[in-house]
PDB file of N, H, CA, C and O in Angstrom:
ATOM      1  N   MET A   1    -133.751   9.632  55.547  1.00  0.00           N
ATOM      2  CA  MET A   1    -134.050   8.476  56.125  1.00  0.00           C
ATOM      3  C   MET A   1    -134.655   7.629  54.765  1.00  0.00           C
ATOM      4  O   MET A   1    -135.507   8.044  53.979  1.00  0.00           O
ATOM      5  N   LYS A   2    -134.030   6.468  54.739  1.00  0.00           N
ATOM      6  H   LYS A   2    -133.337   6.131  55.377  1.00  0.00           H
ATOM      7  CA  LYS A   2    -134.373   5.496  53.578  1.00  0.00           C
ATOM      8  C   LYS A   2    -135.516   4.832  53.990  1.00  0.00           C
ATOM      9  O   LYS A   2    -135.708   4.735  55.202  1.00  0.00           O
ATOM     10  N   VAL A   3    -136.351   4.334  53.173  1.00  0.00           N
ATOM     11  H   VAL A   3    -136.196   4.413  52.189  1.00  0.00           H
ATOM     12  CA  VAL A   3    -137.570   3.560  53.282  1.00  0.00           C
ATOM     13  C   VAL A   3    -137.213   2.263  54.184  1.00  0.00           C
ATOM     14  O   VAL A   3    -137.997   1.914  55.066  1.00  0.00           O
ATOM     15  N   THR A   4    -136.034   1.571  53.946  1.00  0.00           N
ATOM     16  H   THR A   4    -135.396   1.855  53.229  1.00  0.00           H
ATOM     17  CA  THR A   4    -135.640   0.456  54.653  1.00  0.00           C
ATOM     18  C   THR A   4    -135.224   0.924  56.138  1.00  0.00           C
ATOM     19  O   THR A   4    -135.231   0.096  57.049  1.00  0.00           O
ATOM     20  N   ASP A   5    -134.910   2.085  56.334  1.00  0.00           N
ATOM     21  H   ASP A   5    -134.905   2.757  55.594  1.00  0.00           H
ATOM     22  CA  ASP A   5    -134.633   2.501  57.833  1.00  0.00           C
ATOM     23  C   ASP A   5    -135.951   2.713  58.644  1.00  0.00           C
ATOM     24  O   ASP A   5    -135.925   2.811  59.871  1.00  0.00           O
ATOM     25  N   LYS A   6    -137.035   2.775  57.962  1.00  0.00           N
ATOM     26  H   LYS A   6    -137.057   2.695  56.966  1.00  0.00           H
ATOM     27  CA  LYS A   6    -138.276   3.173  58.853  1.00  0.00           C
ATOM     28  C   LYS A   6    -138.647   1.836  59.632  1.00  0.00           C
ATOM     29  O   LYS A   6    -138.512   0.705  59.165  1.00  0.00           O
ATOM     30  N   LEU A   7    -139.116   2.138  60.843  1.00  0.00           N
ATOM     31  H   LEU A   7    -139.225   3.057  61.222  1.00  0.00           H
ATOM     32  CA  LEU A   7    -139.436   1.136  61.818  1.00  0.00           C
ATOM     33  C   LEU A   7    -141.017   1.259  61.956  1.00  0.00           C
ATOM     34  O   LEU A   7    -141.567   2.352  62.092  1.00  0.00           O
ATOM     35  N   THR A   8    -141.671   0.103  61.912  1.00  0.00           N
ATOM     36  H   THR A   8    -141.224  -0.785  61.802  1.00  0.00           H
ATOM     37  CA  THR A   8    -143.057   0.159  62.184  1.00  0.00           C
ATOM     38  C   THR A   8    -143.260  -0.042  63.841  1.00  0.00           C
ATOM     39  O   THR A   8    -142.971  -1.034  64.511  1.00  0.00           O
ATOM     40  N   LEU A   9    -143.809   1.132  64.246  1.00  0.00           N
ATOM     41  H   LEU A   9    -144.044   1.938  63.703  1.00  0.00           H
ATOM     42  CA  LEU A   9    -143.943   1.220  65.683  1.00  0.00           C
ATOM     43  C   LEU A   9    -145.221   0.457  66.099  1.00  0.00           C
ATOM     44  O   LEU A   9    -145.179  -0.210  67.133  1.00  0.00           O
ATOM     45  N   LYS A  10    -146.323   0.506  65.388  1.00  0.00           N
ATOM     46  H   LYS A  10    -146.358   1.047  64.548  1.00  0.00           H
ATOM     47  CA  LYS A  10    -147.531  -0.076  65.756  1.00  0.00           C
ATOM     48  C   LYS A  10    -148.342  -0.261  64.445  1.00  0.00           C
ATOM     49  O   LYS A  10    -148.313   0.608  63.573  1.00  0.00           O
ATOM     50  N   GLN A  11    -148.998  -1.295  64.327  1.00  0.00           N
ATOM     51  H   GLN A  11    -149.022  -2.001  65.035  1.00  0.00           H
ATOM     52  CA  GLN A  11    -149.987  -1.437  63.113  1.00  0.00           C
ATOM     53  C   GLN A  11    -151.360  -1.438  63.798  1.00  0.00           C
ATOM     54  O   GLN A  11    -151.587  -1.853  64.935  1.00  0.00           O
ATOM     55  N   ILE A  12    -152.271  -0.895  62.907  1.00  0.00           N
ATOM     56  H   ILE A  12    -152.086  -0.558  61.983  1.00  0.00           H
ATOM     57  CA  ILE A  12    -153.647  -0.764  63.280  1.00  0.00           C
ATOM     58  C   ILE A  12    -154.632  -1.551  62.264  1.00  0.00           C
ATOM     59  O   ILE A  12    -154.251  -1.786  61.118  1.00  0.00           O
ATOM     60  N   HIS A  13    -155.687  -1.880  62.640  1.00  0.00           N
ATOM     61  H   HIS A  13    -155.996  -1.688  63.572  1.00  0.00           H
ATOM     62  CA  HIS A  13    -156.538  -2.612  61.667  1.00  0.00           C
ATOM     63  C   HIS A  13    -157.875  -1.611  61.712  1.00  0.00           C
ATOM     64  O   HIS A  13    -158.411  -1.244  62.758  1.00  0.00           O
ATOM     65  N   LEU A  14    -158.272  -1.273  60.470  1.00  0.00           N
ATOM     66  H   LEU A  14    -157.836  -1.571  59.621  1.00  0.00           H
ATOM     67  CA  LEU A  14    -159.240  -0.492  60.186  1.00  0.00           C
ATOM     68  C   LEU A  14    -160.545  -1.237  59.595  1.00  0.00           C
ATOM     69  O   LEU A  14    -160.416  -2.088  58.716  1.00  0.00           O
ATOM     70  N   ASP A  15    -161.662  -0.922  60.055  1.00  0.00           N
ATOM     71  H   ASP A  15    -161.767  -0.230  60.769  1.00  0.00           H
ATOM     72  CA  ASP A  15    -162.951  -1.485  59.628  1.00  0.00           C
ATOM     73  C   ASP A  15    -163.656  -0.415  58.734  1.00  0.00           C
ATOM     74  O   ASP A  15    -164.225   0.521  59.295  1.00  0.00           O
ATOM     75  N   LEU A  16    -163.647  -0.505  57.383  1.00  0.00           N
ATOM     76  H   LEU A  16    -163.185  -1.266  56.927  1.00  0.00           H
ATOM     77  CA  LEU A  16    -164.329   0.569  56.647  1.00  0.00           C
ATOM     78  C   LEU A  16    -165.369  -0.125  55.770  1.00  0.00           C
ATOM     79  O   LEU A  16    -165.349  -1.279  55.341  1.00  0.00           O
ATOM     80  N   SER A  17    -166.273   0.827  55.600  1.00  0.00           N
ATOM     81  H   SER A  17    -166.289   1.764  55.948  1.00  0.00           H
ATOM     82  CA  SER A  17    -167.402   0.352  54.860  1.00  0.00           C
ATOM     83  C   SER A  17    -167.150   0.312  53.326  1.00  0.00           C
ATOM     84  O   SER A  17    -166.237   1.003  52.873  1.00  0.00           O
ATOM     85  N   GLU A  18    -167.924  -0.475  52.481  1.00  0.00           N
ATOM     86  H   GLU A  18    -168.666  -1.036  52.849  1.00  0.00           H
ATOM     87  CA  GLU A  18    -167.632  -0.562  51.105  1.00  0.00           C
ATOM     88  C   GLU A  18    -167.420   0.838  50.387  1.00  0.00           C
ATOM     89  O   GLU A  18    -166.606   0.980  49.475  1.00  0.00           O
ATOM     90  N   ASN A  19    -168.171   1.795  50.845  1.00  0.00           N
ATOM     91  H   ASN A  19    -168.833   1.679  51.586  1.00  0.00           H
ATOM     92  CA  ASN A  19    -168.179   3.110  50.213  1.00  0.00           C
ATOM     93  C   ASN A  19    -166.914   3.924  50.601  1.00  0.00           C
ATOM     94  O   ASN A  19    -166.307   4.647  49.811  1.00  0.00           O
ATOM     95  N   GLU A  20    -166.567   3.720  51.967  1.00  0.00           N
ATOM     96  H   GLU A  20    -167.061   3.132  52.609  1.00  0.00           H
ATOM     97  CA  GLU A  20    -165.320   4.400  52.365  1.00  0.00           C
ATOM     98  C   GLU A  20    -164.146   3.684  51.676  1.00  0.00           C
ATOM     99  O   GLU A  20    -163.242   4.438  51.317  1.00  0.00           O
ATOM    100  N   ILE A  21    -163.978   2.327  51.413  1.00  0.00           N
ATOM    101  H   ILE A  21    -164.713   1.714  51.704  1.00  0.00           H
ATOM    102  CA  ILE A  21    -162.993   1.814  50.652  1.00  0.00           C
ATOM    103  C   ILE A  21    -162.965   2.357  49.225  1.00  0.00           C
ATOM    104  O   ILE A  21    -161.902   2.653  48.678  1.00  0.00           O
ATOM    105  N   LYS A  22    -164.102   2.475  48.659  1.00  0.00           N
ATOM    106  H   LYS A  22    -164.965   2.235  49.103  1.00  0.00           H
ATOM    107  CA  LYS A  22    -164.116   3.023  47.284  1.00  0.00           C
ATOM    108  C   LYS A  22    -163.531   4.354  47.177  1.00  0.00           C
ATOM    109  O   LYS A  22    -162.718   4.649  46.301  1.00  0.00           O
ATOM    110  N   ILE A  23    -164.004   5.260  48.191  1.00  0.00           N
ATOM    111  H   ILE A  23    -164.664   5.020  48.902  1.00  0.00           H
ATOM    112  CA  ILE A  23    -163.507   6.529  48.244  1.00  0.00           C
ATOM    113  C   ILE A  23    -162.100   6.517  48.326  1.00  0.00           C
ATOM    114  O   ILE A  23    -161.451   7.204  47.538  1.00  0.00           O
ATOM    115  N   LEU A  24    -161.433   5.677  49.358  1.00  0.00           N
ATOM    116  H   LEU A  24    -161.960   5.119  49.999  1.00  0.00           H
ATOM    117  CA  LEU A  24    -159.961   5.678  49.493  1.00  0.00           C
ATOM    118  C   LEU A  24    -159.330   5.251  48.359  1.00  0.00           C
ATOM    119  O   LEU A  24    -158.393   5.924  47.930  1.00  0.00           O
ATOM    120  N   GLU A  25    -159.727   4.092  47.702  1.00  0.00           N
ATOM    121  H   GLU A  25    -160.488   3.545  48.050  1.00  0.00           H
ATOM    122  CA  GLU A  25    -159.126   3.621  46.445  1.00  0.00           C
ATOM    123  C   GLU A  25    -159.249   4.583  45.302  1.00  0.00           C
ATOM    124  O   GLU A  25    -158.283   4.729  44.552  1.00  0.00           O
ATOM    125  N   SER A  26    -160.311   5.223  45.117  1.00  0.00           N
ATOM    126  H   SER A  26    -161.096   5.104  45.727  1.00  0.00           H
ATOM    127  CA  SER A  26    -160.450   6.226  43.990  1.00  0.00           C
ATOM    128  C   SER A  26    -159.470   7.398  44.172  1.00  0.00           C
ATOM    129  O   SER A  26    -158.877   7.890  43.212  1.00  0.00           O
ATOM    130  N   TYR A  27    -159.323   7.826  45.427  1.00  0.00           N
ATOM    131  H   TYR A  27    -159.805   7.426  46.207  1.00  0.00           H
ATOM    132  CA  TYR A  27    -158.440   9.021  45.801  1.00  0.00           C
ATOM    133  C   TYR A  27    -156.993   8.471  45.518  1.00  0.00           C
ATOM    134  O   TYR A  27    -156.226   9.117  44.804  1.00  0.00           O
ATOM    135  N   CYS A  28    -156.626   7.270  46.085  1.00  0.00           N
ATOM    136  H   CYS A  28    -157.249   6.745  46.665  1.00  0.00           H
ATOM    137  CA  CYS A  28    -155.234   6.794  45.785  1.00  0.00           C
ATOM    138  C   CYS A  28    -154.842   6.721  44.309  1.00  0.00           C
ATOM    139  O   CYS A  28    -153.756   7.139  43.908  1.00  0.00           O
ATOM    140  N   ASN A  29    -155.874   6.109  43.425  1.00  0.00           N
ATOM    141  H   ASN A  29    -156.756   5.769  43.751  1.00  0.00           H
ATOM    142  CA  ASN A  29    -155.587   6.156  42.060  1.00  0.00           C
ATOM    143  C   ASN A  29    -155.493   7.285  41.372  1.00  0.00           C
ATOM    144  O   ASN A  29    -154.727   7.377  40.412  1.00  0.00           O
ATOM    145  N   GLN A  30    -156.369   8.418  41.836  1.00  0.00           N
ATOM    146  H   GLN A  30    -156.992   8.343  42.616  1.00  0.00           H
ATOM    147  CA  GLN A  30    -156.315   9.794  41.305  1.00  0.00           C
ATOM    148  C   GLN A  30    -154.762  10.398  41.658  1.00  0.00           C
ATOM    149  O   GLN A  30    -154.120  11.046  40.831  1.00  0.00           O
ATOM    150  N   THR A  31    -154.330  10.121  42.846  1.00  0.00           N
ATOM    151  H   THR A  31    -154.851   9.595  43.519  1.00  0.00           H
ATOM    152  CA  THR A  31    -153.121  10.919  43.201  1.00  0.00           C
ATOM    153  C   THR A  31    -151.917  10.107  43.174  1.00  0.00           C
ATOM    154  O   THR A  31    -150.822  10.642  43.342  1.00  0.00           O
ATOM    155  N   GLY A  32    -152.046   8.700  42.953  1.00  0.00           N
ATOM    156  H   GLY A  32    -152.936   8.266  42.817  1.00  0.00           H
ATOM    157  CA  GLY A  32    -150.865   7.842  42.848  1.00  0.00           C
ATOM    158  C   GLY A  32    -150.188   7.722  44.186  1.00  0.00           C
ATOM    159  O   GLY A  32    -148.997   7.419  44.265  1.00  0.00           O
ATOM    160  N   LYS A  33    -150.989   7.973  45.310  1.00  0.00           N
ATOM    161  H   LYS A  33    -151.957   8.220  45.246  1.00  0.00           H
ATOM    162  CA  LYS A  33    -150.383   7.762  46.699  1.00  0.00           C
ATOM    163  C   LYS A  33    -150.804   6.254  47.080  1.00  0.00           C
ATOM    164  O   LYS A  33    -151.598   5.551  46.455  1.00  0.00           O
ATOM    165  N   SER A  34    -150.165   5.952  48.127  1.00  0.00           N
ATOM    166  H   SER A  34    -149.520   6.524  48.634  1.00  0.00           H
ATOM    167  CA  SER A  34    -150.542   4.570  48.664  1.00  0.00           C
ATOM    168  C   SER A  34    -151.587   4.828  49.692  1.00  0.00           C
ATOM    169  O   SER A  34    -151.750   5.950  50.173  1.00  0.00           O
ATOM    170  N   GLN A  35    -152.328   3.743  50.044  1.00  0.00           N
ATOM    171  H   GLN A  35    -152.197   2.832  49.653  1.00  0.00           H
ATOM    172  CA  GLN A  35    -153.495   3.940  51.092  1.00  0.00           C
ATOM    173  C   GLN A  35    -152.805   4.445  52.425  1.00  0.00           C
ATOM    174  O   GLN A  35    -153.267   5.350  53.121  1.00  0.00           O
ATOM    175  N   THR A  36    -151.601   3.724  52.703  1.00  0.00           N
ATOM    176  H   THR A  36    -151.225   2.989  52.138  1.00  0.00           H
ATOM    177  CA  THR A  36    -150.877   4.204  53.999  1.00  0.00           C
ATOM    178  C   THR A  36    -150.483   5.674  53.937  1.00  0.00           C
ATOM    179  O   THR A  36    -150.603   6.422  54.906  1.00  0.00           O
ATOM    180  N   ASP A  37    -150.048   6.020  52.855  1.00  0.00           N
ATOM    181  H   ASP A  37    -149.950   5.412  52.067  1.00  0.00           H
ATOM    182  CA  ASP A  37    -149.510   7.496  52.879  1.00  0.00           C
ATOM    183  C   ASP A  37    -150.756   8.417  53.063  1.00  0.00           C
ATOM    184  O   ASP A  37    -150.651   9.370  53.836  1.00  0.00           O
ATOM    185  N   VAL A  38    -151.883   8.205  52.429  1.00  0.00           N
ATOM    186  H   VAL A  38    -151.968   7.431  51.801  1.00  0.00           H
ATOM    187  CA  VAL A  38    -153.149   9.013  52.494  1.00  0.00           C
ATOM    188  C   VAL A  38    -153.568   9.016  54.038  1.00  0.00           C
ATOM    189  O   VAL A  38    -153.714  10.087  54.627  1.00  0.00           O
ATOM    190  N   ILE A  39    -153.741   7.899  54.618  1.00  0.00           N
ATOM    191  H   ILE A  39    -153.623   7.029  54.140  1.00  0.00           H
ATOM    192  CA  ILE A  39    -154.130   7.870  56.019  1.00  0.00           C
ATOM    193  C   ILE A  39    -153.167   8.509  56.883  1.00  0.00           C
ATOM    194  O   ILE A  39    -153.574   9.222  57.801  1.00  0.00           O
ATOM    195  N   GLN A  40    -151.831   8.315  56.672  1.00  0.00           N
ATOM    196  H   GLN A  40    -151.501   7.736  55.927  1.00  0.00           H
ATOM    197  CA  GLN A  40    -150.886   9.061  57.474  1.00  0.00           C
ATOM    198  C   GLN A  40    -151.067  10.595  57.266  1.00  0.00           C
ATOM    199  O   GLN A  40    -151.148  11.352  58.234  1.00  0.00           O
ATOM    200  N   GLU A  41    -151.124  11.001  56.073  1.00  0.00           N
ATOM    201  H   GLU A  41    -151.058  10.386  55.287  1.00  0.00           H
ATOM    202  CA  GLU A  41    -151.371  12.470  55.871  1.00  0.00           C
ATOM    203  C   GLU A  41    -152.604  12.976  56.565  1.00  0.00           C
ATOM    204  O   GLU A  41    -152.589  14.028  57.203  1.00  0.00           O
ATOM    205  N   LEU A  42    -153.666  12.224  56.438  1.00  0.00           N
ATOM    206  H   LEU A  42    -153.678  11.369  55.919  1.00  0.00           H
ATOM    207  CA  LEU A  42    -154.873  12.685  57.216  1.00  0.00           C
ATOM    208  C   LEU A  42    -154.633  12.732  58.676  1.00  0.00           C
ATOM    209  O   LEU A  42    -155.042  13.725  59.278  1.00  0.00           O
ATOM    210  N   ILE A  43    -154.071  11.865  59.277  1.00  0.00           N
ATOM    211  H   ILE A  43    -153.738  11.058  58.788  1.00  0.00           H
ATOM    212  CA  ILE A  43    -153.738  11.923  60.730  1.00  0.00           C
ATOM    213  C   ILE A  43    -152.940  12.923  61.027  1.00  0.00           C
ATOM    214  O   ILE A  43    -153.099  13.497  62.105  1.00  0.00           O
ATOM    215  N   ARG A  44    -151.965  13.314  60.166  1.00  0.00           N
ATOM    216  H   ARG A  44    -151.836  12.848  59.291  1.00  0.00           H
ATOM    217  CA  ARG A  44    -150.971  14.441  60.503  1.00  0.00           C
ATOM    218  C   ARG A  44    -151.636  15.740  60.330  1.00  0.00           C
ATOM    219  O   ARG A  44    -151.144  16.741  60.850  1.00  0.00           O
ATOM    220  N   SER A  45    -152.705  15.798  59.645  1.00  0.00           N
ATOM    221  H   SER A  45    -153.105  14.985  59.223  1.00  0.00           H
ATOM    222  CA  SER A  45    -153.508  17.085  59.546  1.00  0.00           C
ATOM    223  C   SER A  45    -154.488  17.398  60.561  1.00  0.00           C
ATOM    224  O   SER A  45    -155.066  18.483  60.618  1.00  0.00           O
ATOM    225  N   LEU A  46    -154.676  16.414  61.383  1.00  0.00           N
ATOM    226  H   LEU A  46    -154.207  15.532  61.338  1.00  0.00           H
ATOM    227  CA  LEU A  46    -155.607  16.658  62.596  1.00  0.00           C
ATOM    228  C   LEU A  46    -155.089  17.741  63.471  1.00  0.00           C
ATOM    229  O   LEU A  46    -153.877  17.824  63.669  1.00  0.00           O
ATOM    230  N   PRO A  47    -155.842  18.491  63.953  1.00  0.00           N
ATOM    231  CA  PRO A  47    -155.564  19.698  64.850  1.00  0.00           C
ATOM    232  C   PRO A  47    -154.644  19.300  66.205  1.00  0.00           C
ATOM    233  O   PRO A  47    -153.846  20.128  66.644  1.00  0.00           O
ATOM    234  N   ASP A  48    -154.778  18.214  66.726  1.00  0.00           N
ATOM    235  H   ASP A  48    -155.427  17.542  66.369  1.00  0.00           H
ATOM    236  CA  ASP A  48    -154.181  17.800  67.807  1.00  0.00           C
ATOM    237  C   ASP A  48    -152.925  17.093  67.699  1.00  0.00           C
ATOM    238  O   ASP A  48    -152.288  16.732  68.689  1.00  0.00           O
ATOM    239  N   SER A  49    -152.501  16.857  66.300  1.00  0.00           N
ATOM    240  H   SER A  49    -153.018  17.150  65.496  1.00  0.00           H
ATOM    241  CA  SER A  49    -151.306  16.113  65.907  1.00  0.00           C
ATOM    242  C   SER A  49    -149.961  16.664  66.580  1.00  0.00           C
ATOM    243  O   SER A  49    -149.676  17.861  66.599  1.00  0.00           O
ATOM    244  N   THR A  50    -149.233  15.733  67.085  1.00  0.00           N
ATOM    245  H   THR A  50    -149.465  14.760  67.069  1.00  0.00           H
ATOM    246  CA  THR A  50    -147.909  16.319  67.745  1.00  0.00           C
ATOM    247  C   THR A  50    -146.808  15.655  66.860  1.00  0.00           C
ATOM    248  O   THR A  50    -145.623  15.653  67.193  1.00  0.00           O
ATOM    249  N   TYR A  51    -147.256  15.121  65.769  1.00  0.00           N
ATOM    250  H   TYR A  51    -148.219  15.122  65.499  1.00  0.00           H
ATOM    251  CA  TYR A  51    -146.022  14.496  64.935  1.00  0.00           C
ATOM    252  C   TYR A  51    -145.263  15.478  64.327  1.00  0.00           C
ATOM    253  O   TYR A  51    -145.811  16.479  63.863  1.00  0.00           O
ATOM    254  N   SER A  52    -143.919  15.292  64.267  1.00  0.00           N
ATOM    255  H   SER A  52    -143.475  14.479  64.643  1.00  0.00           H
ATOM    256  CA  SER A  52    -142.996  16.063  63.513  1.00  0.00           C
ATOM    257  C   SER A  52    -142.093  15.258  62.716  1.00  0.00           C
ATOM    258  O   SER A  52    -141.678  14.160  63.086  1.00  0.00           O
ATOM    259  N   ASP A  53    -141.781  15.835  61.580  1.00  0.00           N
ATOM    260  H   ASP A  53    -142.118  16.727  61.280  1.00  0.00           H
ATOM    261  CA  ASP A  53    -140.854  15.042  60.652  1.00  0.00           C
ATOM    262  C   ASP A  53    -139.350  15.207  61.036  1.00  0.00           C
ATOM    263  O   ASP A  53    -138.480  14.631  60.383  1.00  0.00           O
TER     264      ASP A  53
END
């Protein structure tokens, strides 16, 4: 599937503390991953995740 083929099913808004934002930004800078990718990976790693590629 191409990036242009992806559909946005739902958008969410997150309220993060300054410290949480710094942690996320730092991790993204270190790994080269986008914030969206990091958050999606974290959600998929949850035990109750029913997501499948």
